Short mmCIF file of C-alpha atoms and ligand atoms in Angstrom, two decimals:
data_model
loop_
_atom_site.label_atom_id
_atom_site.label_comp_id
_atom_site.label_asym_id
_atom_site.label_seq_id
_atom_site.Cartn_x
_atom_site.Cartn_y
_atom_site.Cartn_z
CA UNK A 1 255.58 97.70 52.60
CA UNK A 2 255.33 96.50 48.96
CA UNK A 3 253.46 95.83 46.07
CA UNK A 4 254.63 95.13 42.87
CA UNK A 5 252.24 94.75 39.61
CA UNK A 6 253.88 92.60 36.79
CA UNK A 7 252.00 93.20 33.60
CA UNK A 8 252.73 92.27 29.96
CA UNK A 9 253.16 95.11 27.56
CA UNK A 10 252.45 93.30 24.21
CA UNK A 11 250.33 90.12 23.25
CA UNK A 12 251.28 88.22 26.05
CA UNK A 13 254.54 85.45 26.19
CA UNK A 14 256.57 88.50 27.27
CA UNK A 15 258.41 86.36 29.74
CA UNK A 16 256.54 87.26 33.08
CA UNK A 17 257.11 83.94 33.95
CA UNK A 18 260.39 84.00 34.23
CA UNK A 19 260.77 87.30 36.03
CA UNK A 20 257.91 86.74 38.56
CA UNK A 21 259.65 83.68 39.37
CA UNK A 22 263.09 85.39 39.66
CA UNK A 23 261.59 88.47 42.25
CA UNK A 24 259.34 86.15 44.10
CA UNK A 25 262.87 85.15 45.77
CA UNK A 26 262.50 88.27 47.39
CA UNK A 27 258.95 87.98 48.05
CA UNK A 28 256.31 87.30 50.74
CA UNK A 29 253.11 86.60 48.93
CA UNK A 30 252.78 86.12 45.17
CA UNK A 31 249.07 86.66 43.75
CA UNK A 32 247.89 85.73 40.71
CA UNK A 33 245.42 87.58 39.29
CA UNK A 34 243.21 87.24 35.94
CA UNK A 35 242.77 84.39 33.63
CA UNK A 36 242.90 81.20 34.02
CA UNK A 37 245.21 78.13 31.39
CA UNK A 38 244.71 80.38 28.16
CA UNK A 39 248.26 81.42 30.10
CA UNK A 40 251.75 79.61 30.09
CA UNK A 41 254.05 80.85 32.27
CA UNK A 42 257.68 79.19 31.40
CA UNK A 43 260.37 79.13 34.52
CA UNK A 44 263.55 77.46 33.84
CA UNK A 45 265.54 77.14 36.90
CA UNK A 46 268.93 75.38 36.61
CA UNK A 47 268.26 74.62 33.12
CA UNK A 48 264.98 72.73 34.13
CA UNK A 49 261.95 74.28 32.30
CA UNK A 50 258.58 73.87 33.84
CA UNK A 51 255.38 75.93 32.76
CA UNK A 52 252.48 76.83 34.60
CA UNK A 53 249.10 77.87 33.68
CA UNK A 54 247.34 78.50 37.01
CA UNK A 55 249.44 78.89 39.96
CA UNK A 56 251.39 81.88 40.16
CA UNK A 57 255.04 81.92 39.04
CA UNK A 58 256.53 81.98 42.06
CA UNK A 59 255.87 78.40 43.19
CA UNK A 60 259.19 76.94 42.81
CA UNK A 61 260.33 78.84 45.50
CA UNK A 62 260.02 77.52 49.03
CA UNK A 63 258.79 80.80 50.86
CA UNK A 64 256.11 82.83 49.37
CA UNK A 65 252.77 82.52 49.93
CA UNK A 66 250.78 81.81 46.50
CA UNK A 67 247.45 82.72 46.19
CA UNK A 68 245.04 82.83 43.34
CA UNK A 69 243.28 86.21 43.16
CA UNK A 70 239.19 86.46 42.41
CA UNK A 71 240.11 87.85 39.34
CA UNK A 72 241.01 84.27 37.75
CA UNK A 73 238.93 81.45 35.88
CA UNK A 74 240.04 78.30 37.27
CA UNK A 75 240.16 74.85 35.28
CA UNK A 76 239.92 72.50 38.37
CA UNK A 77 241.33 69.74 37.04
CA UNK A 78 244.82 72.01 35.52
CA UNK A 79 244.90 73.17 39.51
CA UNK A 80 245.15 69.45 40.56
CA UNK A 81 247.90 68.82 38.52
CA UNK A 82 249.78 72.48 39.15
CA UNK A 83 249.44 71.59 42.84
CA UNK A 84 250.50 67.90 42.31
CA UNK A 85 253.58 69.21 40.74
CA UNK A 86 254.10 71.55 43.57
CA UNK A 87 253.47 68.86 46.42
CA UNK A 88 256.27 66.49 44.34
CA UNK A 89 258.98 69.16 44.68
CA UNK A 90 258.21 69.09 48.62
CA UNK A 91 256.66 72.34 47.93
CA UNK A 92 253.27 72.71 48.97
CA UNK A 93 253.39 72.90 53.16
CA UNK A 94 250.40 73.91 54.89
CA UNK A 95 248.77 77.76 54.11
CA UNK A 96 251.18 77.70 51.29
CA UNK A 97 248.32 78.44 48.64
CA UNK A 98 244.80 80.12 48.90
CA UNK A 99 242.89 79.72 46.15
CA UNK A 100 240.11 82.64 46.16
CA UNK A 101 236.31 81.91 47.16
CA UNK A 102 235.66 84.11 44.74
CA UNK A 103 237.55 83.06 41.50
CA UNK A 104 235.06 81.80 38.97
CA UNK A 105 234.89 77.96 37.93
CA UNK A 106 235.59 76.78 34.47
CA UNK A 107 233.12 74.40 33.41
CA UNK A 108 233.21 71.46 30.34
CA UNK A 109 230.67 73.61 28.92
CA UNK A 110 233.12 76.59 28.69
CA UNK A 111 235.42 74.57 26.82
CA UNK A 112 232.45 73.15 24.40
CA UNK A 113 231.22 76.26 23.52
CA UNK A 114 234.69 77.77 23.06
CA UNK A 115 235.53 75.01 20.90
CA UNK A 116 232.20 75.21 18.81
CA UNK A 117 232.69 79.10 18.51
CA UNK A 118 236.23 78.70 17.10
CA UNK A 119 235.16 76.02 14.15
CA UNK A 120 233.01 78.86 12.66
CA UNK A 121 233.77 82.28 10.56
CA UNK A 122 234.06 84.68 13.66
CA UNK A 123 236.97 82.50 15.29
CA UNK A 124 239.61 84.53 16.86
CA UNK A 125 242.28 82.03 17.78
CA UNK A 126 241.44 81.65 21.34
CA UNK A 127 243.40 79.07 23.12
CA UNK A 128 240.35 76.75 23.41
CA UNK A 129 240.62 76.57 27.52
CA UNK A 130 236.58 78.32 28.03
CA UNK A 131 237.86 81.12 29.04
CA UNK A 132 235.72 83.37 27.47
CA UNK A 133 232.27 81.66 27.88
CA UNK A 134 233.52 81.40 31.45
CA UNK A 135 233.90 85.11 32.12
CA UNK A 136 230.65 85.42 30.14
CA UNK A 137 228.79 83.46 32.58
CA UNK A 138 230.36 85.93 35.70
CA UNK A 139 229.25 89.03 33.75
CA UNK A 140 225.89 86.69 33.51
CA UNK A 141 226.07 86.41 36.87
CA UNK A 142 225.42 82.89 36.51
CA UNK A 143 228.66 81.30 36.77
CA UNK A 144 230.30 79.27 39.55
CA UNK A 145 232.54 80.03 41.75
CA UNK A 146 235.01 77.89 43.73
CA UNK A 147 233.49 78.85 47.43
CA UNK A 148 230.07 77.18 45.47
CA UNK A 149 232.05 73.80 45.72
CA UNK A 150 231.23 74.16 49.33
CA UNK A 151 227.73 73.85 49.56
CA UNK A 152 226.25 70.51 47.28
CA UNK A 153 222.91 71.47 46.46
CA UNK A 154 223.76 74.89 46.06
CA UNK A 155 226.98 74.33 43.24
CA UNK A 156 224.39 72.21 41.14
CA UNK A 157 221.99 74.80 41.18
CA UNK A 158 224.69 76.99 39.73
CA UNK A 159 225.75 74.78 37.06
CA UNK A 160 222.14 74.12 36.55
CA UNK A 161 221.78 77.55 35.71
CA UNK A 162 224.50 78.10 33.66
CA UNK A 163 223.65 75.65 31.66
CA UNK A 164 220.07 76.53 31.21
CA UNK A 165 221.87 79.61 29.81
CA UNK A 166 224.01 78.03 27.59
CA UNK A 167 221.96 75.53 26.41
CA UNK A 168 220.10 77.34 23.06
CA UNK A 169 223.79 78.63 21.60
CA UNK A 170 225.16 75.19 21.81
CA UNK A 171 221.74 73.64 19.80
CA UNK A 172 222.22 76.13 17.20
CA UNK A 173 225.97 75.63 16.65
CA UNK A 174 225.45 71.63 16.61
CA UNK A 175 226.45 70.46 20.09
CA UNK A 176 225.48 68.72 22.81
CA UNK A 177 225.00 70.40 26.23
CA UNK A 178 226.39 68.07 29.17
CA UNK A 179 224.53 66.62 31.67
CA UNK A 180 224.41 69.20 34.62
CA UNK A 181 224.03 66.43 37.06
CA UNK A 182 226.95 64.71 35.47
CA UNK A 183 228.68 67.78 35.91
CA UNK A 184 227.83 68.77 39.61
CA UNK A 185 229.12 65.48 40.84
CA UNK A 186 232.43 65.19 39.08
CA UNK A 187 232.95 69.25 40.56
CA UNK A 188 232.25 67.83 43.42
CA UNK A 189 235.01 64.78 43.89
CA UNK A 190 237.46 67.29 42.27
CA UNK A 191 236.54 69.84 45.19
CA UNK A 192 238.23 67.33 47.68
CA UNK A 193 241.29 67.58 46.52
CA UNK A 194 241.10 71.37 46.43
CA UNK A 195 238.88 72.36 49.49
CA UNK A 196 242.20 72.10 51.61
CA UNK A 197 243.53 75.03 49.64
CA UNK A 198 240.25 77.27 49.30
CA UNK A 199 240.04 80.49 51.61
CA UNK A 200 239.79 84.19 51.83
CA UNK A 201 242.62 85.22 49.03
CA UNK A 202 241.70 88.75 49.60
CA UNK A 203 241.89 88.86 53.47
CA UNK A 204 245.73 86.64 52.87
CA UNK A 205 246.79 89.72 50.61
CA UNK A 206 245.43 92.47 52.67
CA UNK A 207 246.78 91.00 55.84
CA UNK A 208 249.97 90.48 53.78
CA UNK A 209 249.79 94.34 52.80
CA UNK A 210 248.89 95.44 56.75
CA UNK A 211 252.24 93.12 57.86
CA UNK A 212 254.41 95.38 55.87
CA UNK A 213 255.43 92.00 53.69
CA UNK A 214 256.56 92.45 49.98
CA UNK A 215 253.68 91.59 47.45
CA UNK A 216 254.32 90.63 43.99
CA UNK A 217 250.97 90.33 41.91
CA UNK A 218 251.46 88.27 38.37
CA UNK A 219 249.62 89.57 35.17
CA UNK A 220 248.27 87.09 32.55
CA UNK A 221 248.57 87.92 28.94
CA UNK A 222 249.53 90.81 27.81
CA UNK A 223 248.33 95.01 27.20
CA UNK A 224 246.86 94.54 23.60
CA UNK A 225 244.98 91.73 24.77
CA UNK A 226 243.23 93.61 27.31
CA UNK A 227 239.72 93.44 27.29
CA UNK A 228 239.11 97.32 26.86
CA UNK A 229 242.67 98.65 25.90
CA UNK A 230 243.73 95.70 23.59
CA UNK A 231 242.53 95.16 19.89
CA UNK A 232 238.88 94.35 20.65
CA UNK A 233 237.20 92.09 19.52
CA UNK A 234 240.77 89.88 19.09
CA UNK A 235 241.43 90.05 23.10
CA UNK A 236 240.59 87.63 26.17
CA UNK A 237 237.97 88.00 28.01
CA UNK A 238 239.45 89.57 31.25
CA UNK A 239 241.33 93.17 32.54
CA UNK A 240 244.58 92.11 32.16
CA UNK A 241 246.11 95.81 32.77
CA UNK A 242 247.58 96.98 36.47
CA UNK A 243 243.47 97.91 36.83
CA UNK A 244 242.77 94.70 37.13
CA UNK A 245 245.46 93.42 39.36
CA UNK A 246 243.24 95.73 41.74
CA UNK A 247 240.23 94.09 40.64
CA UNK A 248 241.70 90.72 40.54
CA UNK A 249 243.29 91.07 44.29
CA UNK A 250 241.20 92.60 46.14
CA UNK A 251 243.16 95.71 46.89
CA UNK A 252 242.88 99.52 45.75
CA UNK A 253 245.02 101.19 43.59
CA UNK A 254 246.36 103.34 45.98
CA UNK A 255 247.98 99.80 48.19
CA UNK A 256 249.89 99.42 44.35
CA UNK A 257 253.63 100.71 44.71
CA UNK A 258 255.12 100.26 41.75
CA UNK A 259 253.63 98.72 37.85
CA UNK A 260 256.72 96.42 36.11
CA UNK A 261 255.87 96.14 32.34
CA UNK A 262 257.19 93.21 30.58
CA UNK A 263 258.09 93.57 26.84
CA UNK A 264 260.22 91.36 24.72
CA UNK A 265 262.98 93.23 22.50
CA UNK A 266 260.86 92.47 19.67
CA UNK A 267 256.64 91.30 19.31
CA UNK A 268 255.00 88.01 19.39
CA UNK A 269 251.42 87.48 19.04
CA UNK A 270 249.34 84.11 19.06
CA UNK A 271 245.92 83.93 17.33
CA UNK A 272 244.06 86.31 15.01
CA UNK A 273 243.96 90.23 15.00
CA UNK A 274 246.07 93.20 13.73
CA UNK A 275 249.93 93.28 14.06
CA UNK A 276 251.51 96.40 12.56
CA UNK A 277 254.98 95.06 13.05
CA UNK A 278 254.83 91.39 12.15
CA UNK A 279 257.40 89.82 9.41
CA UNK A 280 256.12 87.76 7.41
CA UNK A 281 258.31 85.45 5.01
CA UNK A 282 262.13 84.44 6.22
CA UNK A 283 262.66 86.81 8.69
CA UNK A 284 259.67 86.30 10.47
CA UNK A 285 260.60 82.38 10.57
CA UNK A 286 263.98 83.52 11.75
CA UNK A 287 263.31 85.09 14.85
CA UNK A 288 260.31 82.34 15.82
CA UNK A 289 263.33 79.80 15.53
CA UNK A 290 265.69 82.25 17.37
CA UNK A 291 263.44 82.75 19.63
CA UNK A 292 261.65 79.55 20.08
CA UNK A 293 258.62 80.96 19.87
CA UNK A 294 255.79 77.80 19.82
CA UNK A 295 253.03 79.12 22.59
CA UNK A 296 253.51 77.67 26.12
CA UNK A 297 249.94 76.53 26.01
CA UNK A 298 249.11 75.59 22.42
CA UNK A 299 252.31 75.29 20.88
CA UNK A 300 251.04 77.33 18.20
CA UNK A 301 253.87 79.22 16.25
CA UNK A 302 253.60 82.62 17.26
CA UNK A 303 253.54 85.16 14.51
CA UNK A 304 257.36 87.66 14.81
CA UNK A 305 257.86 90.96 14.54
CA UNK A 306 259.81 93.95 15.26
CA UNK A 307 259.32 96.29 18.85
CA UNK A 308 256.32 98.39 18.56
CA UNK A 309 256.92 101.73 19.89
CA UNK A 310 253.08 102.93 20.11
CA UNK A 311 252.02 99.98 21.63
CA UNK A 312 254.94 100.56 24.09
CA UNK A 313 253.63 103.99 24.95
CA UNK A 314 249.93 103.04 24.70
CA UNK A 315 251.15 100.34 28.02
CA UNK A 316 253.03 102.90 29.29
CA UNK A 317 249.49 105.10 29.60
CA UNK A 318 246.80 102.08 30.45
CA UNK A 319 249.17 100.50 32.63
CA UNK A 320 250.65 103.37 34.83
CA UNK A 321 253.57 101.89 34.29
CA UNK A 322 257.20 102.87 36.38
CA UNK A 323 259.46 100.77 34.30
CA UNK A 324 259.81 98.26 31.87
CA UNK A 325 261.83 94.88 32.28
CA UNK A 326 263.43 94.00 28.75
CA UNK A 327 263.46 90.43 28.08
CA UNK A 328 264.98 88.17 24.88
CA UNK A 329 267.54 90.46 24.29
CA UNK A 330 269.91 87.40 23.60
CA UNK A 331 267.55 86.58 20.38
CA UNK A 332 268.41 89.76 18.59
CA UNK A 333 272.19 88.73 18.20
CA UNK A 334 273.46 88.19 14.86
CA UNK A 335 270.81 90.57 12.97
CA UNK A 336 272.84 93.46 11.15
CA UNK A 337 270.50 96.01 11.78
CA UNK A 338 267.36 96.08 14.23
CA UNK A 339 264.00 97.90 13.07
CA UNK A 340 262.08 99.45 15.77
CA UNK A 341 258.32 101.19 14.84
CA UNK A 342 258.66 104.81 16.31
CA UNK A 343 255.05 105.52 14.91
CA UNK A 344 252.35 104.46 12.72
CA UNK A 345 250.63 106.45 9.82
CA UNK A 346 247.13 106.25 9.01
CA UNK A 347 245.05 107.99 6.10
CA UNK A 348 247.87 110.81 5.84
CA UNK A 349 248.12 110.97 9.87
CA UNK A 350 250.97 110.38 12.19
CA UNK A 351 249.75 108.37 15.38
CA UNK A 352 251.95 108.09 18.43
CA UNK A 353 249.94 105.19 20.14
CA UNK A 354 247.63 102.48 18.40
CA UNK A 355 244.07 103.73 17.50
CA UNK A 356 240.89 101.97 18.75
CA UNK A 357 239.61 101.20 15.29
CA UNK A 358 242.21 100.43 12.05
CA UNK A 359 244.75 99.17 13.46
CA UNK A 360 245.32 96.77 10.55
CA UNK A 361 245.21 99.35 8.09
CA UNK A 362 248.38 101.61 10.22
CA UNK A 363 252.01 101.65 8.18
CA UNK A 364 254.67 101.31 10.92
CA UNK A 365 256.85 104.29 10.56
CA UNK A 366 260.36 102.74 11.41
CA UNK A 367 263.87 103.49 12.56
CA UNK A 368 266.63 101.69 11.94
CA UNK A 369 269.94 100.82 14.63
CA UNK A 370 273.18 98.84 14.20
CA UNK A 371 272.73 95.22 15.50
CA UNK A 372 275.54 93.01 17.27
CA UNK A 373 277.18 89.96 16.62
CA UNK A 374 278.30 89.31 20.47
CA UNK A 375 276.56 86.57 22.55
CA UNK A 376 275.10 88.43 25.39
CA UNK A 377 273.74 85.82 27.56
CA UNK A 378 276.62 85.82 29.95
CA UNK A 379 276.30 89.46 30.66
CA UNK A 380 275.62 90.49 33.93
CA UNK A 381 275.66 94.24 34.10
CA UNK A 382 274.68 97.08 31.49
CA UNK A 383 278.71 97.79 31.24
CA UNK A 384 278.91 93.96 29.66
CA UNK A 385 276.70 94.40 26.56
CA UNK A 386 278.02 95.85 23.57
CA UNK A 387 277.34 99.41 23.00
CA UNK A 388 275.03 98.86 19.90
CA UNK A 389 272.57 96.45 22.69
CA UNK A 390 272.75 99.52 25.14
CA UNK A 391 271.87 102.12 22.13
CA UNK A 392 268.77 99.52 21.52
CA UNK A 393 268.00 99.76 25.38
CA UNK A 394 268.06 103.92 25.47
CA UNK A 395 265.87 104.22 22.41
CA UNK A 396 263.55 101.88 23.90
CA UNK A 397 263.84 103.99 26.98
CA UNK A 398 263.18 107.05 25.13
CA UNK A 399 260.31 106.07 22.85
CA UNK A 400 258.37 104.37 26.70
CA UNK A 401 259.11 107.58 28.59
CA UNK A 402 260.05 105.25 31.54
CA UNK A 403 263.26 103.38 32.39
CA UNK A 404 264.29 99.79 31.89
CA UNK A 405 265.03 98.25 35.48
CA UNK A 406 265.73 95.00 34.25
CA UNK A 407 267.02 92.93 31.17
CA UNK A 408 266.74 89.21 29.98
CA UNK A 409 269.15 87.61 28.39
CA UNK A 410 268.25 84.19 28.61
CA UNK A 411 265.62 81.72 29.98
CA UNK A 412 267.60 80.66 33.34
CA UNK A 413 266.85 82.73 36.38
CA UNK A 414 270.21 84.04 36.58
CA UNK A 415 270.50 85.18 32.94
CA UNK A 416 269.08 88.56 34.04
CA UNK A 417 270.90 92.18 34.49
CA UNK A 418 269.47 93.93 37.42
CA UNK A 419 269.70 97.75 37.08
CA UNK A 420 267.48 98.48 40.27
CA UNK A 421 265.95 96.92 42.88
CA UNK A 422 261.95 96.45 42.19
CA UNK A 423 261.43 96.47 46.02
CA UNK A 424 263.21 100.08 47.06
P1 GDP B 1 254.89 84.47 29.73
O1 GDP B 1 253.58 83.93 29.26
O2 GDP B 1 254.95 85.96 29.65
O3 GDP B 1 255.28 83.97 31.09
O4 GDP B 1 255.98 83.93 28.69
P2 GDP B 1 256.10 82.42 28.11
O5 GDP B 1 256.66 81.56 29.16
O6 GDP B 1 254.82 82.01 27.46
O7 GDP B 1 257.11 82.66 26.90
C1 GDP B 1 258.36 83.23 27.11
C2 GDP B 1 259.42 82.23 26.60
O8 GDP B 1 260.66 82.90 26.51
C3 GDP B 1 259.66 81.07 27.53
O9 GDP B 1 260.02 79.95 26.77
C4 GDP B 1 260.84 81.53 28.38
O10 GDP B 1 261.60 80.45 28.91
C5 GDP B 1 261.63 82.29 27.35
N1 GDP B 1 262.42 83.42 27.88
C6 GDP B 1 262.13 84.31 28.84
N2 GDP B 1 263.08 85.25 28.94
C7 GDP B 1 264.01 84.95 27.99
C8 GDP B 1 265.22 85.56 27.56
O11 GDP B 1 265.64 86.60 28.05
N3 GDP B 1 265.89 84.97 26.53
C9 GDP B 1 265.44 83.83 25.93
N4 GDP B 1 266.15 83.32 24.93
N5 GDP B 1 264.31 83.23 26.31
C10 GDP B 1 263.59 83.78 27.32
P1 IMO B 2 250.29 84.42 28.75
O1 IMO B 2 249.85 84.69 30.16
C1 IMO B 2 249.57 84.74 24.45
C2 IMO B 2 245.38 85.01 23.19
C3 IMO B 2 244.90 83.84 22.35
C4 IMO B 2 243.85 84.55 21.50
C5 IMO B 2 243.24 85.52 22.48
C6 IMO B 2 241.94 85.04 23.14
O2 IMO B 2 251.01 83.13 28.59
O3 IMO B 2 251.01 85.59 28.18
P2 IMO B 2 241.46 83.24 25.04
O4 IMO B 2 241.74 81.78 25.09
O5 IMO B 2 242.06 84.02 26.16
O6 IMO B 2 239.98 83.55 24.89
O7 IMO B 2 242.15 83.75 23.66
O8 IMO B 2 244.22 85.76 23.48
N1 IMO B 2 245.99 84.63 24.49
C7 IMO B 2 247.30 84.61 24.72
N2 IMO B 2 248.35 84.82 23.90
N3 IMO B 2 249.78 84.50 25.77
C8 IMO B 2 248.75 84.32 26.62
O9 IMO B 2 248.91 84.20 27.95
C9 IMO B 2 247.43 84.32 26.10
N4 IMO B 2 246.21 84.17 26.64
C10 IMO B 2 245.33 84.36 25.64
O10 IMO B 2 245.95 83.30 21.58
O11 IMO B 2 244.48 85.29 20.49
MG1 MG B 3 252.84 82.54 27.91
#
C-alpha cells in the first residue's frame, strides 16, 4: 500500500508533469488535486509533447485510474477537450476517470472578474483562468459544484447566487454580469458530456488505498505559490502544499507514505511578486532560451534565476517532504560556474528560509561551483554525469536536508536517472 504526494518546490513549472507521467507507469490511481487550468502540465512521450491543464498527468498511460480530487476548480469546457484528447488516443475506457462531486465549477463570471481585476493597479499576474474568484465563491460558500450539474433547478439557483454575489464588484470595475439563466443552461448541455465521468472521487481513492493499490496524487503549482506558505498576496488561490493533497483527496495525512518535491536546478516564476534569485539582463534571457521557458498555459516568458536554497528548505518544512526529484539539469550545461543562494540577508540578519514579510527587500547570500561543458541528457545513472553535475546534486542535497531520488535531464520520459524507487 502506497501513496505518493508530488508537490512543486518553487513557483510552479517544476516539471511535475513530466514525472507524474513517468511514475504513473507504475501506478494504480492517479489523483489530481488543487487548481484547476491556471496549471500546464507538459508530457513529452516519444518526442510528442502534449500539455494538460485538468486531468492528471498520468493519462497517457493506459492503466491508471484518473480522478480529479474535490480540491480542484474545474473549467468544464477545458475538461471536454482534456477528455476528447484522451478518448482520441483510445484512452478513456469505462471508470477510467472520476471527476469529484465535490470539485467546485468555474464559471464565465470567474473569468470576467479575474480579467477585470488584472486591468487595474493591484494585478498580480494571474493566469486569467477565474481561478481565484472561483475559490472565492467556495470560501463564500456560494459556488457550484460539479454534483450541482445534477439537479436543474437546483445548479441555477447556485449560479443565481453566485452571481447575486458578484454582481456589485463587477458594476464598479465597469463590466457586465452574465445572464445567470444564460449561464445555467449552457452548464447544463456541457454536463452531458461530463455526467458519464462524475462520481464519488473520494470513495475511488479510499477504496484504491483499502485495495493495497499504489496512489500517486499530482500537485498544481508550486510551494511559494501556496496560499498560506507562498509570497501572499502574489499566490493562487488554493493549498497547493502535501496539506492539501489531503484536503484535495479526501484522505488523512496519516494514508500519505511518502511527499516527492519537484524543483528545477535553477528558479522560474510567472507573474508578479518577489524573486530573490532572478537574473535580470543576458543571463536571465539565457537560461529562459536554454530552458525554453514560455508558461505552458500563457506562454508568458517566465522570469530566470538561480536555485534558491531557503526556499528549498522552507518546502522541505511546509511540505514534509522525503526527497526531492531534480529536474532541467541538462539546461545548466555550458555555464562556467553555477550560483546557488545558500541564504538571504535582511536588515543586518542572516535568514535560513524566506520570511513572511520582505521578501523583496532579502540579498541572496550565494555560493559559487564549477559548471560543465558535457551534454548530460543521455545519462542514465549518477556514475554518467560529470563530477562537477554530481557536486551540484550533493550541495543541493545538503542545503534540503533530504535526498534527491530522481534527476531530469530532459523532457522525454526516459531522460530521467532513477536513484530509488518512489514506491519501496
Ligand atoms: P509543470 O507545470 O511542473 O508540470 O511543468 P511545465 O510542464 O509547465 O514546465 C516544465 C517544462 O520543462 C516543460 O516544457 C517540460 O517538457 C520541460 N522539462 C521537464 N523536465 C525537463 C528536463 O529535465 N529537461 C528539460 N530540458 N526540459 C524539461
Ligand atoms: P503549474 O501547475 C506557474 C501563478 C500565476 C500568478 C499566480 C496566481 O503549471 O506549475 P492564478 O491564475 O492561479 O490566480 O495566478 O500564480 N501560477 C502559476 N505559475 N505554474 C502554474 O501552474 C501556475 N498556476 C498559477 O502566474 O503569478
Ligand atoms: Mg506548468
Amino acid at each position: 500500500m502506497s501513496a505518493v504526494v508530488i508537490v512543486g518546490v518553487q513557483w510552479g513549472d517544476e516539471g511535475k508533469g513530466k514525472v507524474v507521467d513517468l511514475l504513473t507507469a507504475e501506478a494504480d490511481a492517479v489523483v489530481r488535486f488543487g487548481g484547476g487550468a491556471n496549471a500546464g502540465h507538459t508530457l513529452v512521450v516519444d518526442g510528442e509533447k502534449v500539455v494538460f491543464h485538468l486531468v492528471p498527468s498520468g493519462a497517457l498511460h493506459t492503466r491508471p485510474r484518473c480522478i480529479l480530487g474535490a480540491g480542484m476548480v474545474i473549467d468544464p469546457r477545458v475538461l471536454i477537450d482534456e477528455l476528447a484528447e484522451m478518448r482520441r488516443r483510445g484512452l478513456l475506457s469505462e471508470g477510467r476517470v472520476t471527476i469529484s462531486e465535490r470539485a467546485h465549477l468555474v464559471l464565465p463570471v470567474h473569468f470576467l472578474v479575474d480579467e477585470l481585476r488584472e486591468r487595474g493597479p493591484g494585478a498580480i499576474g494571474t493566469t486569467k483562468r477565474g481561478i481565484g474568484p472561483c475559490y472565492q465563491d467556495r470560501a463564500a460558500r456560494r459556488g457550484v459544484r460539479i454534483g450541482d450539474l445534477d439537479d436543474p433547478a437546483h445548479l441555477k439557483a447556485r449560479v443565481a447566487a453566485s452571481l447575486a454575489g458578484w454582481r456589485p464588484e463587477i458594476e464598479a470595475l465597469g463590466g457586465t454580469p452574465p445572464n445567470p439563466v444564460q449561464v445555467a443552461d449552457e452548464l447544463l448541455a456541457l454536463a452531458e458530456e461530463l455526467r458519464p465521468w462524475i462520481g464519488d472521487a473520494e470513495d475511488a481513492v479510499h477504496t484504491a488505498r483499502e485495495a493495497g493499490e499504489r496512489i500517486l496524487l499530482e500537485g498544481a503549482q508550486g510551494t511559494m505559490l501556496d496560499i498560506d506558505h507562498g509570497t501572499y498576496p502574489f499566490v493562487t488561490s488554493s493549498s497547493v502544499t502535501a496539506g492539501g493533497a489531503c484536503t484535495g483527496s479526501g484522505l488523512g495525512p496519516g494514508h500519505i507514505d511518502r511527499v516527492v518535491g519537484i524543483s528545477k536546478a535553477y528558479t522560474t516564476r510567472v507573474g508578479e511578486g518577489p524573486f530573490p534569485t532572478e537574473l535580470h539582463g543576458e543571463a536571465g534571457e539565457a537560461l529562459r532560451r536554454a530552458g525554453h521557458e514560455f508558461g505552458a498555459t500563457t506562454g508568458r516568458p517566465r522570469r530566470c534565476g538561480w536555485l534558491d536554497g531557503p526556499v528549498l528548505r522552507h518546502a522541505v518544512r511546509v511540505n514534509g517532504l522525503t526527497e526531492l526529484a531534480l529536474t532541467k539539469l541538462d539546461v545548466l550545461q555550458g555555464l562556467e560556474t553555477l550560483k546557488v543562494c545558500v541564504a538571504y540577508e535582511l536588515d543586518g540578519a542572516r535568514l535560513e528560509r524566506p520570511p513572511s514579510r520582505g521578501l523583496e527587500r532579502v540579498t541572496p547570500i550565494y555560493e559559487e561551483l564549477p559548471g560543465w561543458t558535457e551534454d548530460v541528457a543521455g545519462a542514465r545513472t549518477l556514475d554518467a554525469l560529470p563530477e562537477t553535475a554530481r557536486a551540484y546534486i550533493r550541495r543541493i542535497e545538503e542545503l534540503a536536508g533530504v535526498p534527491v531520488t530522481l534527476v531530469s535531464v530532459g523532457p522525454d520520459r526516459e531522460e530521467t536517472i532513477r536513484l530509488r524507487d518512489v514506491w519501496a
